[in-house]
mmCIF file of C-alpha atoms and ligand atoms in Angstrom:
data_model
loop_
_atom_site.group_PDB
_atom_site.id
_atom_site.type_symbol
_atom_site.label_atom_id
_atom_site.label_comp_id
_atom_site.label_asym_id
_atom_site.label_seq_id
_atom_site.Cartn_x
_atom_site.Cartn_y
_atom_site.Cartn_z
ATOM 1 C CA MET N 10 136.510 71.569 95.902
ATOM 2 C CA ILE N 11 134.435 74.381 97.352
ATOM 3 C CA ASN N 12 135.526 77.546 98.769
ATOM 4 C CA GLU N 13 136.227 77.421 102.674
ATOM 5 C CA GLN N 14 133.789 80.401 103.314
ATOM 6 C CA LEU N 15 131.176 79.377 100.999
ATOM 7 C CA GLN N 16 130.838 76.110 102.799
ATOM 8 C CA LYS N 17 130.462 77.936 106.025
ATOM 9 C CA ALA N 18 127.658 79.876 103.913
ATOM 10 C CA PHE N 19 126.039 76.894 102.711
ATOM 11 C CA SER N 20 126.168 75.128 106.079
ATOM 12 C CA LYS N 21 124.389 78.276 107.675
ATOM 13 C CA GLN N 22 121.571 77.867 105.213
ATOM 14 C CA ILE N 23 120.955 73.952 105.875
ATOM 15 C CA ASN N 24 120.740 75.257 109.255
ATOM 16 C CA TYR N 25 118.178 77.764 108.469
ATOM 17 C CA GLU N 26 116.106 75.245 106.132
ATOM 18 C CA LEU N 27 115.923 72.639 109.489
ATOM 19 C CA TYR N 28 114.966 75.820 111.545
ATOM 20 C CA SER N 29 112.048 76.248 108.777
ATOM 21 C CA GLU N 30 111.343 72.523 109.115
ATOM 22 C CA TYR N 31 111.101 72.940 113.188
ATOM 23 C CA LEU N 32 108.978 75.949 112.814
ATOM 24 C CA TYR N 33 106.795 74.839 110.630
ATOM 25 C CA LEU N 34 106.165 71.298 112.445
ATOM 26 C CA ILE N 35 105.325 73.813 115.109
ATOM 27 C CA MET N 36 102.822 75.412 113.262
ATOM 28 C CA LYS N 37 101.343 72.098 112.098
ATOM 29 C CA GLY N 38 100.789 71.339 115.884
ATOM 30 C CA LEU N 39 98.825 74.654 116.409
ATOM 31 C CA PHE N 40 96.385 74.195 113.261
ATOM 32 C CA LYS N 41 95.802 70.128 114.439
ATOM 33 C CA GLU N 42 94.963 72.246 118.268
ATOM 34 C CA MET N 43 92.120 73.752 116.155
ATOM 35 C CA ASN N 44 91.422 70.683 114.101
ATOM 36 C CA LEU N 45 91.728 72.241 110.887
ATOM 37 C CA LEU N 46 93.248 68.820 109.788
ATOM 38 C CA GLY N 47 93.897 70.214 105.734
ATOM 39 C CA PHE N 48 96.070 73.328 107.087
ATOM 40 C CA ALA N 49 97.899 70.607 109.361
ATOM 41 C CA ASN N 50 98.546 68.648 106.048
ATOM 42 C CA TRP N 51 99.757 71.928 104.361
ATOM 43 C CA PHE N 52 102.707 72.333 106.958
ATOM 44 C CA ASP N 53 102.969 68.780 106.551
ATOM 45 C CA VAL N 54 104.117 69.277 102.819
ATOM 46 C CA GLN N 55 105.863 72.239 103.726
ATOM 47 C CA ILE N 56 107.874 70.056 106.444
ATOM 48 C CA GLN N 57 109.038 67.674 104.005
ATOM 49 C CA GLU N 58 110.092 70.531 101.333
ATOM 50 C CA GLU N 59 112.062 71.984 103.886
ATOM 51 C CA ARG N 60 113.799 68.870 104.474
ATOM 52 C CA ALA N 61 114.090 68.285 100.949
ATOM 53 C CA HIS N 62 115.745 71.854 100.840
ATOM 54 C CA ALA N 63 118.184 71.065 103.382
ATOM 55 C CA MET N 64 119.323 67.701 101.877
ATOM 56 C CA GLY N 65 119.497 69.562 98.487
ATOM 57 C CA LEU N 66 122.404 71.720 99.825
ATOM 58 C CA ILE N 67 124.215 69.147 102.158
ATOM 59 C CA ASP N 68 124.616 66.458 98.822
ATOM 60 C CA TYR N 69 125.400 69.415 96.838
ATOM 61 C CA ILE N 70 128.551 70.294 99.536
ATOM 62 C CA HIS N 71 129.363 66.547 99.559
ATOM 63 C CA ALA N 72 129.268 66.606 95.685
ATOM 64 C CA ARG N 73 131.551 69.141 95.834
ATOM 65 C CA GLY N 74 134.418 67.494 98.403
ATOM 66 C CA GLY N 75 133.447 69.869 101.219
ATOM 67 C CA ILE N 76 132.478 68.959 104.634
ATOM 68 C CA VAL N 77 129.067 70.223 106.163
ATOM 69 C CA GLU N 78 128.875 72.419 109.259
ATOM 70 C CA TYR N 79 126.380 71.485 111.817
ATOM 71 C CA ASP N 80 125.359 74.108 114.425
ATOM 72 C CA LYS N 81 122.249 73.683 116.836
ATOM 73 C CA ILE N 82 118.681 74.479 115.708
ATOM 74 C CA ASP N 83 116.860 77.350 117.353
ATOM 75 C CA LEU N 84 113.691 77.046 119.006
ATOM 76 C CA PRO N 85 111.501 78.825 116.974
ATOM 77 C CA SER N 86 108.928 81.448 118.446
ATOM 78 C CA ILE N 87 105.436 81.601 117.378
ATOM 79 C CA GLU N 88 104.226 84.783 117.199
ATOM 80 C CA GLY N 89 100.347 84.670 116.358
ATOM 81 C CA LYS N 90 97.379 82.351 117.466
ATOM 82 C CA THR N 91 94.704 82.884 114.538
ATOM 83 C CA PRO N 92 95.263 81.231 111.169
ATOM 84 C CA ILE N 93 95.991 84.476 109.554
ATOM 85 C CA GLU N 94 98.436 85.638 112.020
ATOM 86 C CA ILE N 95 100.310 82.811 111.591
ATOM 87 C CA PHE N 96 100.277 82.894 107.613
ATOM 88 C CA GLU N 97 101.456 86.036 108.335
ATOM 89 C CA GLN N 98 104.525 84.915 110.201
ATOM 90 C CA VAL N 99 104.922 82.145 107.202
ATOM 91 C CA LEU N 100 105.108 84.953 104.933
ATOM 92 C CA ARG N 101 107.397 87.095 106.823
ATOM 93 C CA HIS N 102 109.826 83.820 107.323
ATOM 94 C CA GLU N 103 109.894 82.712 103.185
ATOM 95 C CA GLN N 104 111.028 86.238 102.833
ATOM 96 C CA THR N 105 113.621 86.291 105.097
ATOM 97 C CA VAL N 106 115.004 82.472 103.811
ATOM 98 C CA THR N 107 114.406 84.853 100.187
ATOM 99 C CA SER N 108 116.935 87.307 101.353
ATOM 100 C CA LYS N 109 119.333 84.576 102.729
ATOM 101 C CA ILE N 110 119.498 82.621 99.245
ATOM 102 C CA ASN N 111 120.187 85.946 97.425
ATOM 103 C CA GLU N 112 123.240 86.613 100.111
ATOM 104 C CA LEU N 113 123.948 82.789 99.637
ATOM 105 C CA TYR N 114 123.965 83.495 95.728
ATOM 106 C CA GLU N 115 125.805 86.856 96.008
ATOM 107 C CA GLN N 116 128.445 84.796 97.879
ATOM 108 C CA ALA N 117 129.217 82.638 95.178
ATOM 109 C CA GLU N 118 129.028 85.373 92.826
ATOM 110 C CA ASN N 119 132.029 87.162 94.745
ATOM 111 C CA ILE N 120 134.360 84.512 94.519
ATOM 112 C CA LYS N 121 133.038 83.432 90.741
ATOM 113 C CA ASP N 122 132.027 79.905 92.006
ATOM 114 C CA ARG N 123 129.659 79.525 88.464
ATOM 115 C CA ALA N 124 128.569 75.831 89.663
ATOM 116 C CA ALA N 125 127.450 76.768 93.072
ATOM 117 C CA GLN N 126 125.666 79.958 91.387
ATOM 118 C CA HIS N 127 124.166 77.756 88.779
ATOM 119 C CA PHE N 128 123.046 75.066 91.388
ATOM 120 C CA LEU N 129 121.337 78.237 93.536
ATOM 121 C CA ASN N 130 119.277 78.880 90.819
ATOM 122 C CA TRP N 131 116.928 76.417 91.503
ATOM 123 C CA TYR N 132 116.853 77.886 95.087
ATOM 124 C CA ILE N 133 116.119 81.105 93.847
ATOM 125 C CA ASP N 134 113.230 79.889 91.317
ATOM 126 C CA GLU N 135 111.733 77.673 94.572
ATOM 127 C CA GLN N 136 111.453 81.096 96.488
ATOM 128 C CA VAL N 137 109.188 82.543 94.205
ATOM 129 C CA GLU N 138 106.933 79.561 94.272
ATOM 130 C CA GLU N 139 107.267 79.392 97.964
ATOM 131 C CA GLU N 140 106.219 82.944 98.569
ATOM 132 C CA ASP N 141 103.494 82.717 96.165
ATOM 133 C CA ASN N 142 101.958 79.510 97.625
ATOM 134 C CA VAL N 143 101.891 81.527 101.181
ATOM 135 C CA ASN N 144 100.348 84.375 99.691
ATOM 136 C CA GLY N 145 97.861 82.752 97.897
ATOM 137 C CA VAL N 146 97.284 81.099 101.425
ATOM 138 C CA LEU N 147 97.193 84.468 103.123
ATOM 139 C CA THR N 148 95.125 86.501 100.595
ATOM 140 C CA THR N 149 91.861 83.243 100.553
ATOM 141 C CA LEU N 150 92.338 83.702 104.573
ATOM 142 C CA LYS N 151 91.852 87.403 104.629
ATOM 143 C CA LEU N 152 88.915 86.936 102.133
ATOM 144 C CA ILE N 153 86.951 84.610 104.348
ATOM 145 C CA GLU N 154 87.953 86.192 107.428
ATOM 146 C CA ASN N 155 85.056 85.547 109.859
ATOM 147 C CA ASP N 156 82.958 83.137 107.745
ATOM 148 C CA LYS N 157 83.568 79.771 109.350
ATOM 149 C CA HIS N 158 81.624 77.521 106.642
ATOM 150 C CA ALA N 159 84.189 78.991 104.143
ATOM 151 C CA LEU N 160 86.999 78.141 106.545
ATOM 152 C CA LEU N 161 86.360 74.732 106.850
ATOM 153 C CA MET N 162 85.449 74.441 102.917
ATOM 154 C CA TYR N 163 89.169 75.834 102.420
ATOM 155 C CA ASP N 164 90.573 73.410 104.898
ATOM 156 C CA LYS N 165 89.290 70.611 102.737
ATOM 157 C CA GLU N 166 90.832 72.182 99.328
ATOM 158 C CA LEU N 167 94.123 72.497 101.969
ATOM 159 C CA ALA N 168 93.791 68.535 102.738
ATOM 160 C CA GLN N 169 94.773 67.967 99.185
ATOM 161 C CA ARG N 170 98.216 69.007 99.340
ATOM 162 C CA THR N 171 100.349 66.432 98.291
ATOM 163 C CA PHE N 172 104.338 66.199 98.729
ATOM 164 C CA GLN N 173 106.224 65.942 95.078
ATOM 165 C CA ALA N 174 109.943 65.433 95.943
ATOM 166 C CA PRO N 175 112.226 67.880 93.605
ATOM 167 C CA THR N 176 114.936 67.408 91.687
ATOM 168 C CA ILE N 177 117.322 69.667 93.126
ATOM 169 C CA GLY N 178 120.008 72.064 91.153
HETATM 170 FE FE1 OFO H 227 113.139 76.527 102.196
HETATM 171 O O1 OFO H 227 111.872 77.167 101.515
HETATM 172 FE FE2 OFO H 227 110.238 77.898 103.095
HETATM 173 O O2 OFO H 227 111.798 78.286 104.430
#
């Protein structure tokens, strides 16, 4: 069985992963409006990743005999218009996710739930990848800044990104 407080904390994280999916869905639309379809594809993959992160946590609560406590998902607000501004927000968002995962791990640690700690290690590693991936896009965007030709070339590259369903835990 999963401890009630930890079940609540896991449920909050599920809500936040679904919020991430919602945020990236909106951002995908912004890139579609800019006709940057490779970037839109990058977000499409990201949307699927966030769904997988949420599903991993949901399955885990069930596997521990718990009940998922669902809540409404807030409407994300977008803080910029340009690709750089959007990706700066993505990076800030992923850093927030990282700190939430760390807090969740600490809660599991405090009640000595070793199984939950072990499970959450996957999410800790995943956040390293998430931040690194976003940082890479942001660095490239800053490098090519006002070069429209380079932006279109990079857009083509991002069109190649594909979703690989992860094995979580
Ligand atoms: Fe679920 O990692 Fe991004 O938000």
